[in-house]
Amino acid sequence: MHLHVGGGHYELTVRDCFDAAHALPGYDGPCQYLHGHTWEVEVTIAGQHLDDVGMLYDFKDAKRDLHGVLENFDHRCLNDVPPFDEINPTAEHLARVVFYELEKTFPAHISLMEVAVWESPAAKVVYRP
Ligand SMILES: Nc1nc2c(c(=O)[nH]1)N=C([C@H](O)[C@H](O)COP(=O)(O)OP(=O)(O)OP(=O)(O)O)CN2
Ligand SMILES: [Zn+2]
């Protein structure tokens, strides 16, 4: 059972990271060549209804879901992993791809709000439909 108490909604955020190489063909600069990042990915989930324990969605389950998507990219060259064999593995494309892969795994009572990807501590992209 999911309770709707107080009329507001809840947003929950979890984060994970993975290491992967990429190259950006067509980019006018050194990033056109193969190089690596520790990619940080943060996702925000929203909903109105809490379960009997008082949780929107267990952090543990959210981390498991995110990890399940990111492990496909870990220690890979992103340019070899679909769909990045056809589109450049920029932070923008990665954020969108993670969004729709992750959304598929979610139960009906929660919504994925946004996916943020950091290529470095100083550079972040957010995808929000
Ligand atoms: N909007 C985007 N801009 C850039 C992306 C991207 O995905 N989206 N990607 C890159 C490269 O991947 C590059 O590796 C990262 O560039 P940058 O942040 O400049 O990284 P540096 O470590 O080289 O940073 P410096 O501060 O210049 O040392 C580029 N742009
Ligand atoms: Zn890069």
Short mmCIF file of N, CA, C and O and ligand atoms in Angstrom, two decimals:
data_model
loop_
_atom_site.label_atom_id
_atom_site.label_comp_id
_atom_site.label_asym_id
_atom_site.label_seq_id
_atom_site.Cartn_x
_atom_site.Cartn_y
_atom_site.Cartn_z
N MET A 1 0.85 -1.20 0.00
CA MET A 1 0.00 0.00 0.00
C MET A 1 0.88 1.25 0.00
O MET A 1 1.92 1.28 0.65
N HIS A 2 0.47 2.30 -0.74
CA HIS A 2 1.23 3.54 -0.75
C HIS A 2 0.36 4.68 -0.23
O HIS A 2 -0.74 4.90 -0.70
N LEU A 3 0.87 5.39 0.78
CA LEU A 3 0.12 6.46 1.45
C LEU A 3 0.46 7.80 0.84
O LEU A 3 1.61 8.08 0.50
N HIS A 4 -0.58 8.65 0.72
CA HIS A 4 -0.37 10.02 0.25
C HIS A 4 -0.72 10.93 1.42
O HIS A 4 -1.88 11.22 1.67
N VAL A 5 0.29 11.38 2.15
CA VAL A 5 0.08 12.16 3.36
C VAL A 5 0.55 13.59 3.14
O VAL A 5 1.67 13.81 2.68
N GLY A 6 -0.31 14.57 3.43
CA GLY A 6 0.13 15.97 3.44
C GLY A 6 0.03 16.67 2.11
O GLY A 6 0.18 17.89 2.05
N GLY A 7 -0.22 15.97 1.02
CA GLY A 7 -0.46 16.60 -0.27
C GLY A 7 0.77 16.99 -1.07
O GLY A 7 0.65 17.34 -2.24
N GLY A 8 1.92 16.95 -0.49
CA GLY A 8 3.14 17.33 -1.22
C GLY A 8 3.74 16.17 -1.98
O GLY A 8 3.12 15.11 -2.11
N HIS A 9 4.94 16.39 -2.49
CA HIS A 9 5.63 15.28 -3.11
C HIS A 9 7.06 15.22 -2.60
O HIS A 9 7.55 16.15 -1.96
N TYR A 10 7.72 14.10 -2.87
CA TYR A 10 9.06 13.83 -2.36
C TYR A 10 10.00 13.66 -3.54
O TYR A 10 9.62 13.15 -4.58
N GLU A 11 11.24 14.12 -3.34
CA GLU A 11 12.28 13.90 -4.35
C GLU A 11 13.45 13.22 -3.66
O GLU A 11 13.88 13.66 -2.59
N LEU A 12 13.95 12.22 -4.28
CA LEU A 12 14.99 11.38 -3.72
C LEU A 12 16.14 11.32 -4.72
O LEU A 12 15.89 11.21 -5.92
N THR A 13 17.35 11.44 -4.25
CA THR A 13 18.49 11.49 -5.16
C THR A 13 19.55 10.47 -4.74
O THR A 13 19.86 10.36 -3.56
N VAL A 14 20.05 9.72 -5.72
CA VAL A 14 21.16 8.82 -5.47
C VAL A 14 22.23 9.04 -6.53
O VAL A 14 21.96 9.60 -7.60
N ARG A 15 23.43 8.60 -6.19
CA ARG A 15 24.57 8.88 -7.05
C ARG A 15 25.44 7.63 -7.18
O ARG A 15 25.53 6.83 -6.26
N ASP A 16 26.06 7.49 -8.33
CA ASP A 16 27.01 6.38 -8.55
C ASP A 16 28.06 6.90 -9.53
O ASP A 16 27.93 8.02 -10.06
N CYS A 17 29.10 6.13 -9.76
CA CYS A 17 30.12 6.55 -10.73
C CYS A 17 30.66 5.33 -11.46
O CYS A 17 30.47 4.19 -11.02
N PHE A 18 31.30 5.59 -12.57
CA PHE A 18 31.98 4.52 -13.30
C PHE A 18 33.16 5.14 -14.04
O PHE A 18 33.22 6.36 -14.25
N ASP A 19 34.10 4.29 -14.40
CA ASP A 19 35.28 4.73 -15.15
C ASP A 19 35.15 4.25 -16.58
O ASP A 19 34.86 3.06 -16.82
N ALA A 20 35.35 5.17 -17.51
CA ALA A 20 35.27 4.77 -18.92
C ALA A 20 36.04 5.76 -19.78
O ALA A 20 36.17 6.93 -19.45
N ALA A 21 36.50 5.23 -20.90
CA ALA A 21 37.18 6.06 -21.90
C ALA A 21 36.17 6.53 -22.94
O ALA A 21 35.09 5.94 -23.09
N HIS A 22 36.51 7.61 -23.62
CA HIS A 22 35.74 8.00 -24.80
C HIS A 22 36.59 8.90 -25.68
O HIS A 22 37.63 9.41 -25.26
N ALA A 23 36.15 9.07 -26.90
CA ALA A 23 36.73 10.03 -27.83
C ALA A 23 35.56 10.74 -28.49
O ALA A 23 34.46 10.17 -28.59
N LEU A 24 35.77 11.99 -28.88
CA LEU A 24 34.70 12.77 -29.51
C LEU A 24 35.11 13.16 -30.93
O LEU A 24 35.63 14.26 -31.15
N PRO A 25 34.88 12.26 -31.89
CA PRO A 25 35.20 12.59 -33.28
C PRO A 25 34.47 13.86 -33.71
O PRO A 25 33.29 14.04 -33.39
N GLY A 26 35.20 14.75 -34.40
CA GLY A 26 34.60 16.01 -34.84
C GLY A 26 34.81 17.14 -33.88
O GLY A 26 34.57 18.31 -34.23
N TYR A 27 35.25 16.84 -32.67
CA TYR A 27 35.50 17.89 -31.67
C TYR A 27 36.82 18.57 -31.99
O TYR A 27 37.83 17.90 -32.25
N ASP A 28 36.81 19.90 -31.95
CA ASP A 28 38.00 20.67 -32.30
C ASP A 28 38.84 20.88 -31.03
O ASP A 28 38.75 21.91 -30.38
N GLY A 29 39.61 19.86 -30.68
CA GLY A 29 40.42 19.95 -29.46
C GLY A 29 40.87 18.56 -29.07
O GLY A 29 40.52 17.57 -29.74
N PRO A 30 41.60 18.47 -27.98
CA PRO A 30 42.18 17.17 -27.60
C PRO A 30 41.14 16.10 -27.25
O PRO A 30 41.46 14.91 -27.30
N CYS A 31 39.92 16.51 -26.95
CA CYS A 31 38.89 15.52 -26.61
C CYS A 31 38.46 14.68 -27.80
O CYS A 31 37.70 13.71 -27.64
N GLN A 32 38.92 15.03 -29.01
CA GLN A 32 38.65 14.16 -30.16
C GLN A 32 39.42 12.85 -30.03
O GLN A 32 39.07 11.85 -30.66
N TYR A 33 40.46 12.85 -29.20
CA TYR A 33 41.30 11.65 -29.04
C TYR A 33 40.84 10.85 -27.82
O TYR A 33 40.22 11.39 -26.89
N LEU A 34 41.21 9.59 -27.81
CA LEU A 34 40.80 8.71 -26.71
C LEU A 34 41.37 9.20 -25.37
O LEU A 34 42.57 9.46 -25.26
N HIS A 35 40.49 9.32 -24.38
CA HIS A 35 40.89 9.72 -23.03
C HIS A 35 39.82 9.20 -22.06
O HIS A 35 38.77 8.73 -22.49
N GLY A 36 40.10 9.32 -20.77
CA GLY A 36 39.17 8.73 -19.80
C GLY A 36 38.66 9.70 -18.77
O GLY A 36 39.24 10.77 -18.55
N HIS A 37 37.52 9.32 -18.17
CA HIS A 37 36.94 10.09 -17.06
C HIS A 37 36.43 9.11 -16.00
O HIS A 37 36.05 7.98 -16.32
N THR A 38 36.36 9.60 -14.77
CA THR A 38 35.48 8.97 -13.79
C THR A 38 34.17 9.74 -13.88
O THR A 38 34.08 10.92 -13.52
N TRP A 39 33.16 9.10 -14.45
CA TRP A 39 31.86 9.74 -14.70
C TRP A 39 31.01 9.60 -13.44
O TRP A 39 30.79 8.48 -12.96
N GLU A 40 30.54 10.72 -12.94
CA GLU A 40 29.62 10.71 -11.79
C GLU A 40 28.21 10.89 -12.32
O GLU A 40 27.97 11.78 -13.17
N VAL A 41 27.29 10.09 -11.84
CA VAL A 41 25.91 10.18 -12.32
C VAL A 41 24.97 10.27 -11.11
O VAL A 41 25.04 9.44 -10.21
N GLU A 42 24.12 11.30 -11.13
CA GLU A 42 23.18 11.52 -10.03
C GLU A 42 21.77 11.54 -10.61
O GLU A 42 21.54 12.22 -11.61
N VAL A 43 20.88 10.79 -9.98
CA VAL A 43 19.51 10.74 -10.51
C VAL A 43 18.53 11.15 -9.42
O VAL A 43 18.72 10.85 -8.24
N THR A 44 17.48 11.85 -9.86
CA THR A 44 16.45 12.32 -8.93
C THR A 44 15.12 11.70 -9.31
O THR A 44 14.69 11.76 -10.47
N ILE A 45 14.50 11.11 -8.30
CA ILE A 45 13.24 10.37 -8.46
C ILE A 45 12.18 11.10 -7.64
O ILE A 45 12.48 11.58 -6.54
N ALA A 46 10.96 11.16 -8.15
CA ALA A 46 9.89 11.86 -7.42
C ALA A 46 8.63 11.02 -7.35
O ALA A 46 8.40 10.14 -8.18
N GLY A 47 7.82 11.33 -6.36
CA GLY A 47 6.53 10.68 -6.21
C GLY A 47 5.81 11.25 -5.00
O GLY A 47 6.37 12.03 -4.23
N GLN A 48 4.55 10.85 -4.85
CA GLN A 48 3.72 11.40 -3.77
C GLN A 48 3.39 10.38 -2.70
O GLN A 48 2.96 10.75 -1.62
N HIS A 49 3.57 9.12 -3.01
CA HIS A 49 3.03 8.08 -2.14
C HIS A 49 4.14 7.31 -1.44
O HIS A 49 5.05 6.79 -2.10
N LEU A 50 4.04 7.24 -0.11
CA LEU A 50 5.01 6.51 0.68
C LEU A 50 4.49 5.12 0.99
O LEU A 50 3.28 4.92 1.14
N ASP A 51 5.41 4.18 1.12
CA ASP A 51 4.99 2.82 1.50
C ASP A 51 4.74 2.75 3.00
O ASP A 51 4.87 3.76 3.72
N ASP A 52 4.42 1.57 3.49
CA ASP A 52 4.05 1.40 4.90
C ASP A 52 5.19 1.78 5.84
O ASP A 52 4.96 2.14 7.00
N VAL A 53 6.40 1.68 5.37
CA VAL A 53 7.57 2.00 6.20
C VAL A 53 7.83 3.51 6.21
O VAL A 53 8.55 4.03 7.06
N GLY A 54 7.24 4.23 5.22
CA GLY A 54 7.45 5.67 5.13
C GLY A 54 8.45 6.07 4.08
O GLY A 54 9.05 7.16 4.14
N MET A 55 8.68 5.20 3.10
CA MET A 55 9.66 5.49 2.04
C MET A 55 8.97 5.68 0.70
O MET A 55 8.05 4.92 0.35
N LEU A 56 9.46 6.67 -0.06
CA LEU A 56 9.03 6.80 -1.46
C LEU A 56 9.56 5.63 -2.27
O LEU A 56 8.82 4.96 -3.02
N TYR A 57 10.85 5.39 -2.14
CA TYR A 57 11.52 4.28 -2.83
C TYR A 57 12.81 4.05 -2.06
O TYR A 57 13.51 5.02 -1.75
N ASP A 58 13.10 2.84 -1.73
CA ASP A 58 14.28 2.54 -0.91
C ASP A 58 15.55 3.01 -1.64
O ASP A 58 15.76 2.67 -2.81
N PHE A 59 16.40 3.80 -0.94
CA PHE A 59 17.67 4.21 -1.54
C PHE A 59 18.42 2.99 -2.09
O PHE A 59 19.07 3.07 -3.13
N LYS A 60 18.35 1.90 -1.35
CA LYS A 60 19.06 0.68 -1.76
C LYS A 60 18.59 0.22 -3.14
O LYS A 60 19.40 -0.14 -3.99
N ASP A 61 17.28 0.27 -3.37
CA ASP A 61 16.75 -0.16 -4.65
C ASP A 61 17.12 0.83 -5.76
O ASP A 61 17.44 0.45 -6.88
N ALA A 62 17.08 2.13 -5.41
CA ALA A 62 17.44 3.15 -6.41
C ALA A 62 18.91 3.00 -6.81
O ALA A 62 19.26 3.10 -8.00
N LYS A 63 19.78 2.74 -5.83
CA LYS A 63 21.21 2.56 -6.14
C LYS A 63 21.43 1.31 -6.98
O LYS A 63 22.24 1.31 -7.90
N ARG A 64 20.68 0.26 -6.65
CA ARG A 64 20.78 -0.98 -7.42
C ARG A 64 20.36 -0.74 -8.87
O ARG A 64 21.04 -1.18 -9.81
N ASP A 65 19.26 -0.02 -9.06
CA ASP A 65 18.76 0.24 -10.42
C ASP A 65 19.78 1.05 -11.22
O ASP A 65 20.06 0.75 -12.39
N LEU A 66 20.32 2.10 -10.57
CA LEU A 66 21.29 2.95 -11.27
C LEU A 66 22.55 2.15 -11.59
O LEU A 66 23.08 2.22 -12.72
N HIS A 67 23.02 1.38 -10.62
CA HIS A 67 24.23 0.59 -10.85
C HIS A 67 24.03 -0.38 -12.01
O HIS A 67 24.93 -0.60 -12.82
N GLY A 68 22.83 -0.95 -12.09
CA GLY A 68 22.53 -1.89 -13.16
C GLY A 68 22.65 -1.27 -14.55
O GLY A 68 23.05 -1.94 -15.50
N VAL A 69 22.32 0.01 -14.65
CA VAL A 69 22.47 0.70 -15.94
C VAL A 69 23.94 1.06 -16.19
O VAL A 69 24.49 0.82 -17.26
N LEU A 70 24.59 1.59 -15.14
CA LEU A 70 25.96 2.10 -15.34
C LEU A 70 26.98 0.98 -15.54
O LEU A 70 28.02 1.21 -16.17
N GLU A 71 26.69 -0.21 -15.03
CA GLU A 71 27.70 -1.28 -15.17
C GLU A 71 27.91 -1.66 -16.64
O GLU A 71 28.95 -2.21 -16.99
N ASN A 72 26.94 -1.32 -17.49
CA ASN A 72 27.13 -1.58 -18.92
C ASN A 72 28.23 -0.73 -19.53
O ASN A 72 28.74 -1.04 -20.60
N PHE A 73 28.57 0.37 -18.84
CA PHE A 73 29.56 1.31 -19.37
C PHE A 73 30.91 1.22 -18.65
O PHE A 73 31.90 1.76 -19.13
N ASP A 74 30.92 0.57 -17.48
CA ASP A 74 32.11 0.62 -16.64
C ASP A 74 33.30 -0.10 -17.30
O ASP A 74 33.16 -1.21 -17.81
N HIS A 75 34.45 0.57 -17.26
CA HIS A 75 35.70 0.04 -17.82
C HIS A 75 35.57 -0.34 -19.30
O HIS A 75 36.16 -1.32 -19.75
N ARG A 76 34.76 0.44 -19.99
CA ARG A 76 34.62 0.25 -21.43
C ARG A 76 35.09 1.52 -22.15
O ARG A 76 35.22 2.58 -21.55
N CYS A 77 35.33 1.35 -23.45
CA CYS A 77 35.42 2.53 -24.30
C CYS A 77 33.99 2.83 -24.76
O CYS A 77 33.39 2.01 -25.47
N LEU A 78 33.45 3.96 -24.35
CA LEU A 78 32.02 4.24 -24.61
C LEU A 78 31.70 4.22 -26.10
O LEU A 78 30.59 3.84 -26.48
N ASN A 79 32.67 4.59 -26.91
CA ASN A 79 32.42 4.62 -28.35
C ASN A 79 32.11 3.23 -28.92
O ASN A 79 31.59 3.12 -30.03
N ASP A 80 32.41 2.18 -28.15
CA ASP A 80 32.14 0.80 -28.59
C ASP A 80 30.78 0.29 -28.11
O ASP A 80 30.34 -0.79 -28.51
N VAL A 81 30.15 1.03 -27.18
CA VAL A 81 28.94 0.53 -26.53
C VAL A 81 27.71 1.23 -27.15
O VAL A 81 27.61 2.46 -27.10
N PRO A 82 26.79 0.47 -27.74
CA PRO A 82 25.59 1.11 -28.30
C PRO A 82 24.84 1.93 -27.24
O PRO A 82 24.79 1.51 -26.08
N PRO A 83 24.28 3.09 -27.59
CA PRO A 83 24.18 3.66 -28.93
C PRO A 83 25.38 4.53 -29.30
O PRO A 83 25.35 5.23 -30.31
N PHE A 84 26.46 4.49 -28.47
CA PHE A 84 27.57 5.41 -28.70
C PHE A 84 28.52 4.94 -29.80
O PHE A 84 29.53 5.57 -30.07
N ASP A 85 28.17 3.81 -30.43
CA ASP A 85 28.87 3.43 -31.66
C ASP A 85 28.30 4.24 -32.82
O ASP A 85 28.87 4.27 -33.91
N GLU A 86 27.17 4.93 -32.59
CA GLU A 86 26.54 5.73 -33.65
C GLU A 86 26.41 7.21 -33.32
O GLU A 86 26.26 8.02 -34.23
N ILE A 87 26.41 7.55 -32.04
CA ILE A 87 26.38 8.96 -31.63
C ILE A 87 27.53 9.20 -30.67
O ILE A 87 27.96 8.29 -29.96
N ASN A 88 28.02 10.43 -30.65
CA ASN A 88 29.17 10.72 -29.80
C ASN A 88 28.82 10.56 -28.31
O ASN A 88 27.76 11.02 -27.87
N PRO A 89 29.73 9.95 -27.56
CA PRO A 89 29.48 9.80 -26.12
C PRO A 89 29.80 11.08 -25.35
O PRO A 89 30.73 11.14 -24.53
N THR A 90 29.02 12.11 -25.62
CA THR A 90 29.13 13.35 -24.83
C THR A 90 28.36 13.16 -23.52
O THR A 90 27.53 12.25 -23.38
N ALA A 91 28.61 14.05 -22.59
CA ALA A 91 27.87 13.99 -21.32
C ALA A 91 26.36 14.18 -21.57
O ALA A 91 25.53 13.56 -20.89
N GLU A 92 26.00 15.00 -22.55
CA GLU A 92 24.59 15.23 -22.87
C GLU A 92 23.91 13.94 -23.33
O GLU A 92 22.84 13.56 -22.82
N HIS A 93 24.55 13.27 -24.33
CA HIS A 93 23.95 12.02 -24.83
C HIS A 93 23.92 10.97 -23.73
O HIS A 93 22.95 10.20 -23.62
N LEU A 94 24.98 10.90 -22.94
CA LEU A 94 25.02 9.89 -21.87
C LEU A 94 23.89 10.13 -20.86
O LEU A 94 23.22 9.18 -20.43
N ALA A 95 23.68 11.38 -20.48
CA ALA A 95 22.63 11.68 -19.50
C ALA A 95 21.27 11.24 -20.02
O ALA A 95 20.46 10.65 -19.28
N ARG A 96 21.00 11.50 -21.28
CA ARG A 96 19.69 11.11 -21.85
C ARG A 96 19.56 9.59 -21.95
O ARG A 96 18.50 9.02 -21.62
N VAL A 97 20.62 8.92 -22.40
CA VAL A 97 20.57 7.46 -22.53
C VAL A 97 20.36 6.81 -21.17
O VAL A 97 19.53 5.90 -21.01
N VAL A 98 21.08 7.29 -20.15
CA VAL A 98 20.89 6.74 -18.80
C VAL A 98 19.45 6.98 -18.34
O VAL A 98 18.81 6.10 -17.76
N PHE A 99 18.92 8.17 -18.62
CA PHE A 99 17.54 8.50 -18.19
C PHE A 99 16.57 7.43 -18.70
O PHE A 99 15.81 6.84 -17.92
N TYR A 100 16.58 7.16 -20.00
CA TYR A 100 15.54 6.29 -20.54
C TYR A 100 15.80 4.82 -20.22
O TYR A 100 14.86 4.03 -20.09
N GLU A 101 17.06 4.42 -20.06
CA GLU A 101 17.35 3.05 -19.62
C GLU A 101 16.88 2.84 -18.18
O GLU A 101 16.29 1.82 -17.85
N LEU A 102 17.15 3.82 -17.34
CA LEU A 102 16.79 3.71 -15.93
C LEU A 102 15.27 3.75 -15.74
O LEU A 102 14.71 2.99 -14.94
N GLU A 103 14.63 4.62 -16.48
CA GLU A 103 13.17 4.79 -16.34
C GLU A 103 12.43 3.47 -16.58
O GLU A 103 11.41 3.20 -15.95
N LYS A 104 12.99 2.66 -17.49
CA LYS A 104 12.34 1.37 -17.81
C LYS A 104 12.23 0.46 -16.59
O LYS A 104 11.37 -0.41 -16.55
N THR A 105 13.13 0.64 -15.63
CA THR A 105 13.20 -0.29 -14.50
C THR A 105 12.31 0.12 -13.33
O THR A 105 12.21 -0.62 -12.36
N PHE A 106 11.67 1.30 -13.41
CA PHE A 106 10.99 1.85 -12.24
C PHE A 106 9.55 1.37 -12.08
O PHE A 106 8.82 1.22 -13.07
N PRO A 107 9.10 1.18 -10.83
CA PRO A 107 7.69 0.89 -10.59
C PRO A 107 6.81 2.11 -10.89
O PRO A 107 7.32 3.25 -10.94
N ALA A 108 5.51 1.88 -11.02
CA ALA A 108 4.60 2.93 -11.51
C ALA A 108 4.45 4.11 -10.56
O ALA A 108 4.15 5.22 -11.01
N HIS A 109 4.66 3.92 -9.26
CA HIS A 109 4.35 5.01 -8.32
C HIS A 109 5.47 6.06 -8.22
O HIS A 109 5.31 7.04 -7.50
N ILE A 110 6.57 5.87 -8.93
CA ILE A 110 7.63 6.88 -8.91
C ILE A 110 7.96 7.34 -10.33
O ILE A 110 7.74 6.61 -11.30
N SER A 111 8.50 8.57 -10.42
CA SER A 111 8.88 9.13 -11.72
C SER A 111 10.33 9.56 -11.66
O SER A 111 10.78 10.11 -10.64
N LEU A 112 11.01 9.35 -12.75
CA LEU A 112 12.38 9.84 -12.85
C LEU A 112 12.32 11.30 -13.31
O LEU A 112 11.70 11.61 -14.33
N MET A 113 12.91 12.20 -12.53
CA MET A 113 12.86 13.63 -12.84
C MET A 113 14.02 14.08 -13.72
O MET A 113 13.84 14.83 -14.68
N GLU A 114 15.23 13.68 -13.33
CA GLU A 114 16.39 14.14 -14.08
C GLU A 114 17.58 13.24 -13.83
O GLU A 114 17.65 12.53 -12.83
N VAL A 115 18.51 13.30 -14.79
CA VAL A 115 19.80 12.62 -14.66
C VAL A 115 20.89 13.66 -14.88
O VAL A 115 20.87 14.38 -15.88
N ALA A 116 21.81 13.73 -13.92
CA ALA A 116 22.96 14.64 -14.04
C ALA A 116 24.22 13.82 -14.22
O ALA A 116 24.40 12.79 -13.58
N VAL A 117 25.07 14.27 -15.14
CA VAL A 117 26.34 13.59 -15.41
C VAL A 117 27.47 14.60 -15.25
O VAL A 117 27.44 15.67 -15.87
N TRP A 118 28.43 14.25 -14.40
CA TRP A 118 29.66 15.05 -14.28
C TRP A 118 30.79 14.34 -15.02
O TRP A 118 31.07 13.18 -14.74
N GLU A 119 31.42 15.04 -15.96
CA GLU A 119 32.63 14.49 -16.57
C GLU A 119 33.83 14.75 -15.68
O GLU A 119 34.84 14.06 -15.76
N SER A 120 33.72 15.79 -14.87
CA SER A 120 34.77 16.12 -13.92
C SER A 120 34.07 16.91 -12.81
O SER A 120 32.92 17.34 -12.99
N PRO A 121 34.73 17.15 -11.67
CA PRO A 121 34.07 17.91 -10.62
C PRO A 121 33.64 19.31 -11.06
O PRO A 121 32.78 19.92 -10.42
N ALA A 122 34.18 19.80 -12.17
CA ALA A 122 33.88 21.16 -12.62
C ALA A 122 32.93 21.22 -13.81
O ALA A 122 32.63 22.31 -14.30
N ALA A 123 32.45 20.06 -14.30
CA ALA A 123 31.66 20.08 -15.55
C ALA A 123 30.52 19.08 -15.47
O ALA A 123 30.73 17.86 -15.39
N LYS A 124 29.29 19.60 -15.51
CA LYS A 124 28.08 18.79 -15.32
C LYS A 124 27.04 19.11 -16.38
O LYS A 124 26.89 20.25 -16.80
N VAL A 125 26.30 18.07 -16.78
CA VAL A 125 25.15 18.22 -17.68
C VAL A 125 23.94 17.61 -16.99
O VAL A 125 24.06 16.57 -16.34
N VAL A 126 22.77 18.23 -17.15
CA VAL A 126 21.53 17.66 -16.63
C VAL A 126 20.59 17.39 -17.79
O VAL A 126 20.41 18.26 -18.64
N TYR A 127 20.00 16.19 -17.83
CA TYR A 127 18.92 15.90 -18.78
C TYR A 127 17.61 15.76 -18.01
O TYR A 127 17.52 15.01 -17.03
N ARG A 128 16.63 16.52 -18.49
CA ARG A 128 15.29 16.50 -17.88
C ARG A 128 14.28 16.56 -19.02
O ARG A 128 14.32 17.52 -19.81
N PRO A 129 13.41 15.59 -19.20
CA PRO A 129 12.49 15.63 -20.34
C PRO A 129 11.48 16.76 -20.22
O PRO A 129 11.16 17.19 -19.13
N1 LIG B 1 29.00 20.29 -23.38
C1 LIG B 1 30.04 19.42 -23.40
N2 LIG B 1 31.28 19.90 -23.53
C2 LIG B 1 32.31 19.05 -23.53
C3 LIG B 1 32.09 17.67 -23.39
C4 LIG B 1 30.77 17.21 -23.27
O1 LIG B 1 30.49 15.99 -23.16
N3 LIG B 1 29.77 18.11 -23.27
N4 LIG B 1 33.14 16.85 -23.36
C5 LIG B 1 34.39 17.25 -23.46
C6 LIG B 1 35.49 16.28 -23.32
O2 LIG B 1 35.02 15.01 -22.98
C7 LIG B 1 36.63 16.65 -22.37
O3 LIG B 1 37.30 15.47 -21.93
C8 LIG B 1 36.22 17.36 -21.15
O4 LIG B 1 36.61 18.65 -21.35
P1 LIG B 1 37.05 19.61 -20.17
O5 LIG B 1 35.98 19.77 -19.17
O6 LIG B 1 37.55 20.80 -20.84
O7 LIG B 1 38.17 18.72 -19.47
P2 LIG B 1 39.64 19.06 -19.08
O8 LIG B 1 40.00 18.06 -18.04
O9 LIG B 1 40.47 19.10 -20.30
O10 LIG B 1 39.49 20.47 -18.42
P3 LIG B 1 40.52 21.65 -18.33
O11 LIG B 1 39.93 22.55 -17.30
O12 LIG B 1 40.55 22.26 -19.70
O13 LIG B 1 41.81 21.04 -17.93
C9 LIG B 1 34.69 18.66 -23.73
N5 LIG B 1 33.56 19.50 -23.69
ZN ZN B 2 36.10 13.55 -22.26
#
